[in-house]
PDB file of C-alpha atoms in Angstrom:
ATOM      1  CA  ASP N   3      -3.167  27.275 -57.076  1.00 97.00           C
ATOM      2  CA  VAL N   4       0.543  26.423 -56.063  1.00 98.00           C
ATOM      3  CA  VAL N   5       1.288  23.606 -57.953  1.00 98.00           C
ATOM      4  CA  MET N   6       3.229  20.919 -57.304  1.00 98.00           C
ATOM      5  CA  THR N   7       5.363  18.423 -59.529  1.00 98.00           C
ATOM      6  CA  GLN N   8       7.182  15.229 -57.552  1.00 98.00           C
ATOM      7  CA  SER N   9      10.034  13.502 -59.312  1.00 97.00           C
ATOM      8  CA  PRO N  10      10.194  10.132 -59.406  1.00 97.00           C
ATOM      9  CA  LEU N  11       6.400   8.717 -60.310  1.00 98.00           C
ATOM     10  CA  SER N  12       8.173   5.383 -59.441  1.00 98.00           C
ATOM     11  CA  LEU N  13      11.282   4.529 -57.097  1.00 98.00           C
ATOM     12  CA  PRO N  14      12.694   0.196 -57.351  1.00 97.00           C
ATOM     13  CA  VAL N  15      14.860   0.397 -54.375  1.00 97.00           C
ATOM     14  CA  THR N  16      17.487  -2.105 -52.658  1.00 96.00           C
ATOM     15  CA  PRO N  17      16.780  -2.755 -48.843  1.00 96.00           C
ATOM     16  CA  GLY N  18      20.103  -0.559 -47.650  1.00 97.00           C
ATOM     17  CA  GLU N  19      20.185   1.889 -50.569  1.00 97.00           C
ATOM     18  CA  ALA N  20      19.185   5.262 -50.607  1.00 97.00           C
ATOM     19  CA  ALA N  21      16.283   7.191 -51.651  1.00 97.00           C
ATOM     20  CA  SER N  22      15.458  10.940 -52.546  1.00 98.00           C
ATOM     21  CA  ILE N  23      12.220  12.209 -53.895  1.00 98.00           C
ATOM     22  CA  SER N  24      12.157  15.390 -55.144  1.00 98.00           C
ATOM     23  CA  CYS N  25       9.071  18.516 -54.986  1.00 98.00           C
ATOM     24  CA  ARG N  26       9.223  21.612 -56.716  1.00 98.00           C
ATOM     25  CA  SER N  27       6.789  24.892 -56.507  1.00 98.00           C
ATOM     26  CA  ASN N  28       6.135  26.884 -59.079  1.00 98.00           C
ATOM     27  CA  GLN N  29       5.877  29.012 -55.574  1.00 98.00           C
ATOM     28  CA  SER N  30       7.913  29.280 -53.497  1.00 98.00           C
ATOM     29  CA  LEU N  31       7.092  28.162 -50.505  1.00 98.00           C
ATOM     30  CA  LEU N  32       8.493  30.488 -47.838  1.00 97.00           C
ATOM     31  CA  HIS N  33       6.655  32.102 -45.515  1.00 95.00           C
ATOM     32  CA  THR N  34       7.459  35.977 -44.208  1.00 95.00           C
ATOM     33  CA  ASN N  35       7.749  33.872 -40.451  1.00 93.00           C
ATOM     34  CA  GLY N  36      10.849  32.410 -42.285  1.00 95.00           C
ATOM     35  CA  TYR N  37       8.971  29.157 -42.420  1.00 95.00           C
ATOM     36  CA  ASN N  38       8.512  26.515 -45.757  1.00 97.00           C
ATOM     37  CA  TYR N  39       5.012  25.106 -45.013  1.00 97.00           C
ATOM     38  CA  LEU N  40       6.631  22.230 -47.272  1.00 97.00           C
ATOM     39  CA  ASP N  41       5.469  18.482 -45.522  1.00 98.00           C
ATOM     40  CA  TRP N  42       5.791  15.024 -46.580  1.00 98.00           C
ATOM     41  CA  TYR N  43       3.656  12.415 -46.425  1.00 98.00           C
ATOM     42  CA  LEU N  44       3.159   8.622 -46.851  1.00 98.00           C
ATOM     43  CA  GLN N  45       0.742   6.133 -47.844  1.00 97.00           C
ATOM     44  CA  LYS N  46       1.226   3.049 -46.570  1.00 97.00           C
ATOM     45  CA  PRO N  47      -1.121   0.426 -49.381  1.00 94.00           C
ATOM     46  CA  GLY N  48      -5.079  -0.022 -47.266  1.00 93.00           C
ATOM     47  CA  GLN N  49      -3.646   3.313 -44.196  1.00 96.00           C
ATOM     48  CA  SER N  50      -4.355   6.701 -44.664  1.00 97.00           C
ATOM     49  CA  PRO N  51      -1.350   8.465 -45.286  1.00 98.00           C
ATOM     50  CA  GLN N  52       0.800   9.615 -41.930  1.00 98.00           C
ATOM     51  CA  LEU N  53       2.875  13.069 -41.623  1.00 98.00           C
ATOM     52  CA  LEU N  54       6.915  12.062 -41.937  1.00 98.00           C
ATOM     53  CA  ILE N  55       8.120  15.589 -42.659  1.00 98.00           C
ATOM     54  CA  TYR N  56       6.872  18.735 -41.626  1.00 97.00           C
ATOM     55  CA  LEU N  57       8.299  22.717 -42.483  1.00 96.00           C
ATOM     56  CA  GLY N  58      10.294  21.585 -44.702  1.00 97.00           C
ATOM     57  CA  SER N  59      12.406  20.073 -42.748  1.00 97.00           C
ATOM     58  CA  ASN N  60      11.193  18.466 -39.594  1.00 97.00           C
ATOM     59  CA  ARG N  61      10.615  14.385 -38.756  1.00 98.00           C
ATOM     60  CA  ALA N  62       7.655  13.951 -36.832  1.00 97.00           C
ATOM     61  CA  SER N  63       7.290  12.380 -33.589  1.00 96.00           C
ATOM     62  CA  GLY N  64       7.821   8.597 -34.434  1.00 97.00           C
ATOM     63  CA  VAL N  65       9.693   8.712 -37.613  1.00 98.00           C
ATOM     64  CA  PRO N  66      13.268   6.943 -38.302  1.00 97.00           C
ATOM     65  CA  ASP N  67      16.295   9.142 -38.643  1.00 96.00           C
ATOM     66  CA  ARG N  68      16.170   7.709 -41.742  1.00 97.00           C
ATOM     67  CA  PHE N  69      14.167   9.416 -43.384  1.00 98.00           C
ATOM     68  CA  SER N  70      15.209  13.753 -43.354  1.00 98.00           C
ATOM     69  CA  GLY N  71      13.633  16.513 -45.235  1.00 98.00           C
ATOM     70  CA  SER N  72      15.671  20.113 -47.038  1.00 98.00           C
ATOM     71  CA  GLY N  73      15.184  22.771 -49.499  1.00 98.00           C
ATOM     72  CA  SER N  74      13.336  25.927 -48.771  1.00 97.00           C
ATOM     73  CA  GLY N  75      11.706  28.145 -51.443  1.00 98.00           C
ATOM     74  CA  SER N  76      11.028  26.232 -54.169  1.00 98.00           C
ATOM     75  CA  ASP N  77      12.584  23.948 -54.016  1.00 98.00           C
ATOM     76  CA  PHE N  78      12.935  20.290 -51.436  1.00 98.00           C
ATOM     77  CA  THR N  79      14.031  16.940 -51.585  1.00 98.00           C
ATOM     78  CA  LEU N  80      12.873  14.190 -48.869  1.00 98.00           C
ATOM     79  CA  LYS N  81      16.044  11.260 -48.463  1.00 98.00           C
ATOM     80  CA  ILE N  82      15.848   7.661 -47.165  1.00 97.00           C
ATOM     81  CA  SER N  83      18.961   7.297 -45.894  1.00 94.00           C
ATOM     82  CA  ARG N  84      18.755   3.129 -46.038  1.00 95.00           C
ATOM     83  CA  VAL N  85      15.270   1.773 -46.838  1.00 97.00           C
ATOM     84  CA  GLU N  86      13.931  -0.768 -45.378  1.00 97.00           C
ATOM     85  CA  ALA N  87      10.489  -2.614 -46.922  1.00 96.00           C
ATOM     86  CA  ASP N  88       8.572  -1.335 -44.599  1.00 96.00           C
ATOM     87  CA  ASP N  89       8.503   2.415 -46.403  1.00 97.00           C
ATOM     88  CA  VAL N  90       7.040   1.290 -49.322  1.00 97.00           C
ATOM     89  CA  GLY N  91       4.090   3.069 -50.416  1.00 97.00           C
ATOM     90  CA  VAL N  92       3.172   6.296 -52.341  1.00 97.00           C
ATOM     91  CA  TYR N  93       4.681   9.959 -50.551  1.00 98.00           C
ATOM     92  CA  TYR N  94       2.821  12.787 -51.212  1.00 98.00           C
ATOM     93  CA  CYS N  95       4.911  16.098 -51.209  1.00 98.00           C
ATOM     94  CA  MET N  96       2.065  19.373 -49.864  1.00 98.00           C
ATOM     95  CA  GLN N  97       2.311  22.808 -49.650  1.00 98.00           C
ATOM     96  CA  GLY N  98       0.250  24.681 -47.207  1.00 96.00           C
ATOM     97  CA  LEU N  99       1.550  28.116 -47.815  1.00 96.00           C
ATOM     98  CA  GLN N 100      -1.560  28.937 -49.511  1.00 96.00           C
ATOM     99  CA  THR N 101      -5.253  28.178 -49.750  1.00 95.00           C
ATOM    100  CA  PRO N 102      -6.319  25.671 -51.601  1.00 97.00           C
ATOM    101  CA  LEU N 103      -3.816  23.231 -50.219  1.00 97.00           C
ATOM    102  CA  THR N 104      -1.833  21.302 -52.758  1.00 98.00           C
ATOM    103  CA  PHE N 105      -0.361  18.245 -53.096  1.00 98.00           C
ATOM    104  CA  GLY N 106       2.229  16.923 -55.536  1.00 98.00           C
ATOM    105  CA  GLY N 107       1.249  13.465 -57.534  1.00 97.00           C
ATOM    106  CA  GLY N 108       2.823  11.175 -55.897  1.00 97.00           C
ATOM    107  CA  THR N 109       6.004   9.165 -55.908  1.00 98.00           C
ATOM    108  CA  LYS N 110       5.503   4.700 -55.335  1.00 98.00           C
ATOM    109  CA  VAL N 111       8.210   3.645 -53.766  1.00 98.00           C
ATOM    110  CA  GLU N 112       8.933  -0.394 -53.973  1.00 97.00           C
ATOM    111  CA  ILE N 113      11.441  -2.309 -53.666  1.00 94.00           C
ATOM    112  CA  LYS N 114      13.028  -3.901 -56.304  1.00 91.00           C
TER     113      LYS N 114
ATOM    114  CA  GLN E  29      -4.945   9.578 -28.052  1.00 96.00           C
ATOM    115  CA  VAL E  30      -6.170  10.984 -30.422  1.00 97.00           C
ATOM    116  CA  GLN E  31      -8.577   9.718 -32.774  1.00 98.00           C
ATOM    117  CA  LEU E  32     -10.666  10.630 -35.783  1.00 98.00           C
ATOM    118  CA  VAL E  33     -13.213   8.076 -36.509  1.00 98.00           C
ATOM    119  CA  GLN E  34     -14.733   7.960 -39.454  1.00 97.00           C
ATOM    120  CA  ALA E  35     -17.973   6.779 -40.700  1.00 87.00           C
ATOM    121  CA  GLY E  36     -17.789   4.268 -43.278  1.00 82.00           C
ATOM    122  CA  ALA E  37     -18.924   3.365 -46.600  1.00 88.00           C
ATOM    123  CA  GLU E  38     -21.556   5.231 -49.368  1.00 93.00           C
ATOM    124  CA  VAL E  39     -23.028   4.586 -51.734  1.00 96.00           C
ATOM    125  CA  LYS E  40     -25.192   7.607 -53.757  1.00 96.00           C
ATOM    126  CA  LYS E  41     -26.919   8.344 -56.450  1.00 97.00           C
ATOM    127  CA  PRO E  42     -26.119  11.893 -58.686  1.00 97.00           C
ATOM    128  CA  GLY E  43     -27.948  14.759 -57.299  1.00 97.00           C
ATOM    129  CA  ALA E  44     -28.057  13.871 -53.887  1.00 97.00           C
ATOM    130  CA  SER E  45     -25.994  15.200 -50.926  1.00 97.00           C
ATOM    131  CA  LEU E  46     -23.553  13.079 -48.890  1.00 95.00           C
ATOM    132  CA  VAL E  47     -22.807  14.221 -45.406  1.00 97.00           C
ATOM    133  CA  VAL E  48     -19.749  13.088 -43.442  1.00 97.00           C
ATOM    134  CA  SER E  49     -19.073  12.567 -39.680  1.00 97.00           C
ATOM    135  CA  CYS E  50     -16.117  13.115 -37.920  1.00 98.00           C
ATOM    136  CA  LYS E  51     -15.696  12.374 -34.564  1.00 98.00           C
ATOM    137  CA  THR E  52     -12.547  13.098 -32.191  1.00 98.00           C
ATOM    138  CA  SER E  53     -11.786  12.028 -29.139  1.00 98.00           C
ATOM    139  CA  GLY E  54      -8.065  12.064 -26.874  1.00 97.00           C
ATOM    140  CA  TYR E  55      -7.534  16.183 -27.679  1.00 97.00           C
ATOM    141  CA  THR E  56      -9.011  19.723 -27.001  1.00 96.00           C
ATOM    142  CA  PHE E  57     -11.899  19.788 -29.228  1.00 97.00           C
ATOM    143  CA  THR E  58     -12.165  23.026 -30.137  1.00 96.00           C
ATOM    144  CA  SER E  59      -7.320  23.855 -30.061  1.00 95.00           C
ATOM    145  CA  TYR E  60      -7.142  22.182 -33.888  1.00 96.00           C
ATOM    146  CA  PHE E  61      -8.394  23.128 -37.481  1.00 96.00           C
ATOM    147  CA  ILE E  62     -10.392  20.276 -38.737  1.00 97.00           C
ATOM    148  CA  HIS E  63      -9.563  19.811 -42.882  1.00 98.00           C
ATOM    149  CA  TRP E  64     -11.346  17.470 -45.503  1.00 98.00           C
ATOM    150  CA  VAL E  65      -9.200  16.174 -47.886  1.00 98.00           C
ATOM    151  CA  ARG E  66     -10.353  13.430 -51.061  1.00 98.00           C
ATOM    152  CA  GLN E  67      -8.281  10.872 -53.020  1.00 97.00           C
ATOM    153  CA  ALA E  68     -10.255   9.695 -56.079  1.00 95.00           C
ATOM    154  CA  PRO E  69      -9.659   5.955 -57.143  1.00 93.00           C
ATOM    155  CA  GLY E  70      -5.999   5.083 -58.051  1.00 88.00           C
ATOM    156  CA  GLN E  71      -5.389   8.726 -57.004  1.00 90.00           C
ATOM    157  CA  GLY E  72      -3.575  11.990 -55.444  1.00 90.00           C
ATOM    158  CA  PHE E  73      -5.064  14.137 -53.005  1.00 96.00           C
ATOM    159  CA  GLU E  74      -7.542  17.238 -53.641  1.00 98.00           C
ATOM    160  CA  TRP E  75      -8.090  19.370 -50.371  1.00 98.00           C
ATOM    161  CA  MET E  76     -11.315  20.592 -50.055  1.00 98.00           C
ATOM    162  CA  GLY E  77     -11.642  23.087 -47.117  1.00 97.00           C
ATOM    163  CA  VAL E  78     -11.250  23.258 -43.979  1.00 97.00           C
ATOM    164  CA  ILE E  79     -12.840  23.965 -40.183  1.00 97.00           C
ATOM    165  CA  ASN E  80     -12.313  26.141 -37.026  1.00 96.00           C
ATOM    166  CA  PRO E  81     -13.773  24.012 -34.449  1.00 96.00           C
ATOM    167  CA  SER E  82     -13.745  26.955 -31.576  1.00 94.00           C
ATOM    168  CA  GLY E  83     -15.885  29.305 -33.735  1.00 93.00           C
ATOM    169  CA  GLY E  84     -16.695  27.048 -36.528  1.00 96.00           C
ATOM    170  CA  SER E  85     -15.300  29.471 -39.828  1.00 95.00           C
ATOM    171  CA  THR E  86     -14.548  27.578 -42.617  1.00 97.00           C
ATOM    172  CA  VAL E  87     -12.323  28.169 -46.204  1.00 96.00           C
ATOM    173  CA  TYR E  88     -12.748  26.317 -48.599  1.00 97.00           C
ATOM    174  CA  SER E  89     -11.516  25.319 -52.109  1.00 97.00           C
ATOM    175  CA  GLN E  90     -12.517  27.718 -54.655  1.00 97.00           C
ATOM    176  CA  LYS E  91     -13.279  24.306 -56.337  1.00 96.00           C
ATOM    177  CA  PHE E  92     -16.365  23.435 -54.344  1.00 95.00           C
ATOM    178  CA  GLN E  93     -17.273  26.481 -53.199  1.00 92.00           C
ATOM    179  CA  GLY E  94     -20.940  26.462 -53.312  1.00 94.00           C
ATOM    180  CA  ARG E  95     -21.614  22.880 -53.261  1.00 97.00           C
ATOM    181  CA  VAL E  96     -19.211  22.047 -49.545  1.00 98.00           C
ATOM    182  CA  THR E  97     -19.851  22.958 -46.076  1.00 98.00           C
ATOM    183  CA  MET E  98     -18.776  21.736 -43.087  1.00 98.00           C
ATOM    184  CA  THR E  99     -19.567  22.134 -39.204  1.00 98.00           C
ATOM    185  CA  ARG E 100     -19.103  21.194 -35.912  1.00 98.00           C
ATOM    186  CA  ASP E 101     -20.744  19.732 -32.415  1.00 98.00           C
ATOM    187  CA  THR E 102     -18.996  20.904 -29.921  1.00 97.00           C
ATOM    188  CA  SER E 103     -21.134  18.629 -27.310  1.00 97.00           C
ATOM    189  CA  THR E 104     -20.206  15.548 -29.321  1.00 97.00           C
ATOM    190  CA  ARG E 105     -16.151  16.681 -30.303  1.00 98.00           C
ATOM    191  CA  THR E 106     -18.009  16.005 -33.990  1.00 98.00           C
ATOM    192  CA  VAL E 107     -17.521  17.911 -37.474  1.00 98.00           C
ATOM    193  CA  TYR E 108     -19.225  17.151 -40.942  1.00 98.00           C
ATOM    194  CA  MET E 109     -18.379  18.092 -44.210  1.00 98.00           C
ATOM    195  CA  ASP E 110     -21.760  17.955 -46.757  1.00 97.00           C
ATOM    196  CA  LEU E 111     -21.181  17.748 -50.634  1.00 98.00           C
ATOM    197  CA  SER E 112     -24.388  18.832 -52.041  1.00 97.00           C
ATOM    198  CA  SER E 113     -24.986  17.872 -56.113  1.00 97.00           C
ATOM    199  CA  LEU E 114     -23.165  14.260 -56.140  1.00 97.00           C
ATOM    200  CA  ARG E 115     -21.628  13.803 -59.880  1.00 97.00           C
ATOM    201  CA  SER E 116     -19.624  10.679 -60.274  1.00 96.00           C
ATOM    202  CA  ASP E 117     -16.122  12.152 -59.801  1.00 96.00           C
ATOM    203  CA  ASP E 118     -16.581  12.947 -57.178  1.00 97.00           C
ATOM    204  CA  THR E 119     -15.967   9.138 -56.207  1.00 98.00           C
ATOM    205  CA  ALA E 120     -13.447   9.021 -53.561  1.00 98.00           C
ATOM    206  CA  VAL E 121     -12.259   7.932 -50.379  1.00 97.00           C
ATOM    207  CA  TYR E 122     -13.264  11.322 -47.861  1.00 98.00           C
ATOM    208  CA  TYR E 123     -10.382  12.090 -44.495  1.00 98.00           C
ATOM    209  CA  CYS E 124     -11.063  14.679 -42.083  1.00 98.00           C
ATOM    210  CA  ALA E 125      -6.953  15.321 -40.758  1.00 98.00           C
ATOM    211  CA  ARG E 126      -6.450  16.859 -37.745  1.00 97.00           C
ATOM    212  CA  VAL E 127      -3.623  20.109 -37.853  1.00 95.00           C
ATOM    213  CA  ARG E 128      -0.069  19.318 -36.241  1.00 92.00           C
ATOM    214  CA  SER E 129      -0.457  22.569 -33.514  1.00 88.00           C
ATOM    215  CA  GLY E 130      -3.059  25.534 -33.697  1.00 83.00           C
ATOM    216  CA  GLU E 131      -0.229  27.493 -33.526  1.00 83.00           C
ATOM    217  CA  VAL E 132       0.381  29.553 -37.335  1.00 79.00           C
ATOM    218  CA  SER E 133       3.584  26.935 -37.962  1.00 78.00           C
ATOM    219  CA  GLY E 134       1.554  23.714 -37.542  1.00 82.00           C
ATOM    220  CA  TYR E 135      -2.182  24.851 -38.824  1.00 87.00           C
ATOM    221  CA  ARG E 136      -1.995  23.859 -42.087  1.00 92.00           C
ATOM    222  CA  THR E 137       0.175  20.373 -41.398  1.00 94.00           C
ATOM    223  CA  PHE E 138      -1.845  17.127 -40.846  1.00 97.00           C
ATOM    224  CA  LEU E 139      -0.615  14.780 -38.373  1.00 97.00           C
ATOM    225  CA  TYR E 140      -3.809  12.501 -37.245  1.00 97.00           C
ATOM    226  CA  TRP E 141      -6.091  11.619 -40.249  1.00 98.00           C
ATOM    227  CA  GLY E 142      -9.786   9.698 -39.923  1.00 98.00           C
ATOM    228  CA  GLN E 143      -9.339   6.253 -41.619  1.00 98.00           C
ATOM    229  CA  GLY E 144     -11.355   7.210 -44.042  1.00 97.00           C
ATOM    230  CA  SER E 145     -14.568   6.717 -46.225  1.00 97.00           C
ATOM    231  CA  LEU E 146     -15.228   5.658 -48.918  1.00 97.00           C
ATOM    232  CA  VAL E 147     -18.340   7.612 -51.503  1.00 97.00           C
ATOM    233  CA  SER E 148     -19.177   5.718 -53.643  1.00 97.00           C
ATOM    234  CA  VAL E 149     -21.577   7.544 -56.634  1.00 97.00           C
ATOM    235  CA  SER E 150     -23.479   6.219 -59.375  1.00 95.00           C
ATOM    236  CA  SER E 151     -26.588   5.797 -61.117  1.00 93.00           C
TER     237      SER E 151
END
């Protein structure tokens, strides 16, 4: 199975500041079709997860442009340019290259 | 609008079987795969498997092979996940999720999620 490792585990941020979350896989997530099969999800307290970024760097519809995804192969980053109070929750990366699909352990973002 | 509606909470005894339903609406049912993912209390996510509502073909995680069965009813636009021989560590919230696209680039990205079904396994 592909192992997904996220860091940090917890990320206290001040509103208006930038935040960055790392996601690494033990295998390349680059498909032969050129896509990196790496998605980012946010699970707000008490809610189902919501898609933020798909295929490494594509923002899902309705996601503010404060969120951006980058990286390729086995090293990916989610950046929030200016954190808002509504961004609190647990962020997960997930690989979709091979089954079983696997998730990172999550990064809890909280406001200082 | 796209909706995935799941049944509410259930309590099961060890050894029993569980069926979780996921009723869909707002899109062409047979055009998008449905995945099942679970989340144990305070834990991360675990992928269980996927069903193609068009023909009913499935792919299961090896971890659940032999215990899980995913089916669909095209007349009611509902997908079912059946998990047998329940254990206490099957206690979790079970989610169904529809993929972003029917194309290869989107068939493993979860764009729409159900609200989750909390299943507690306890004697």
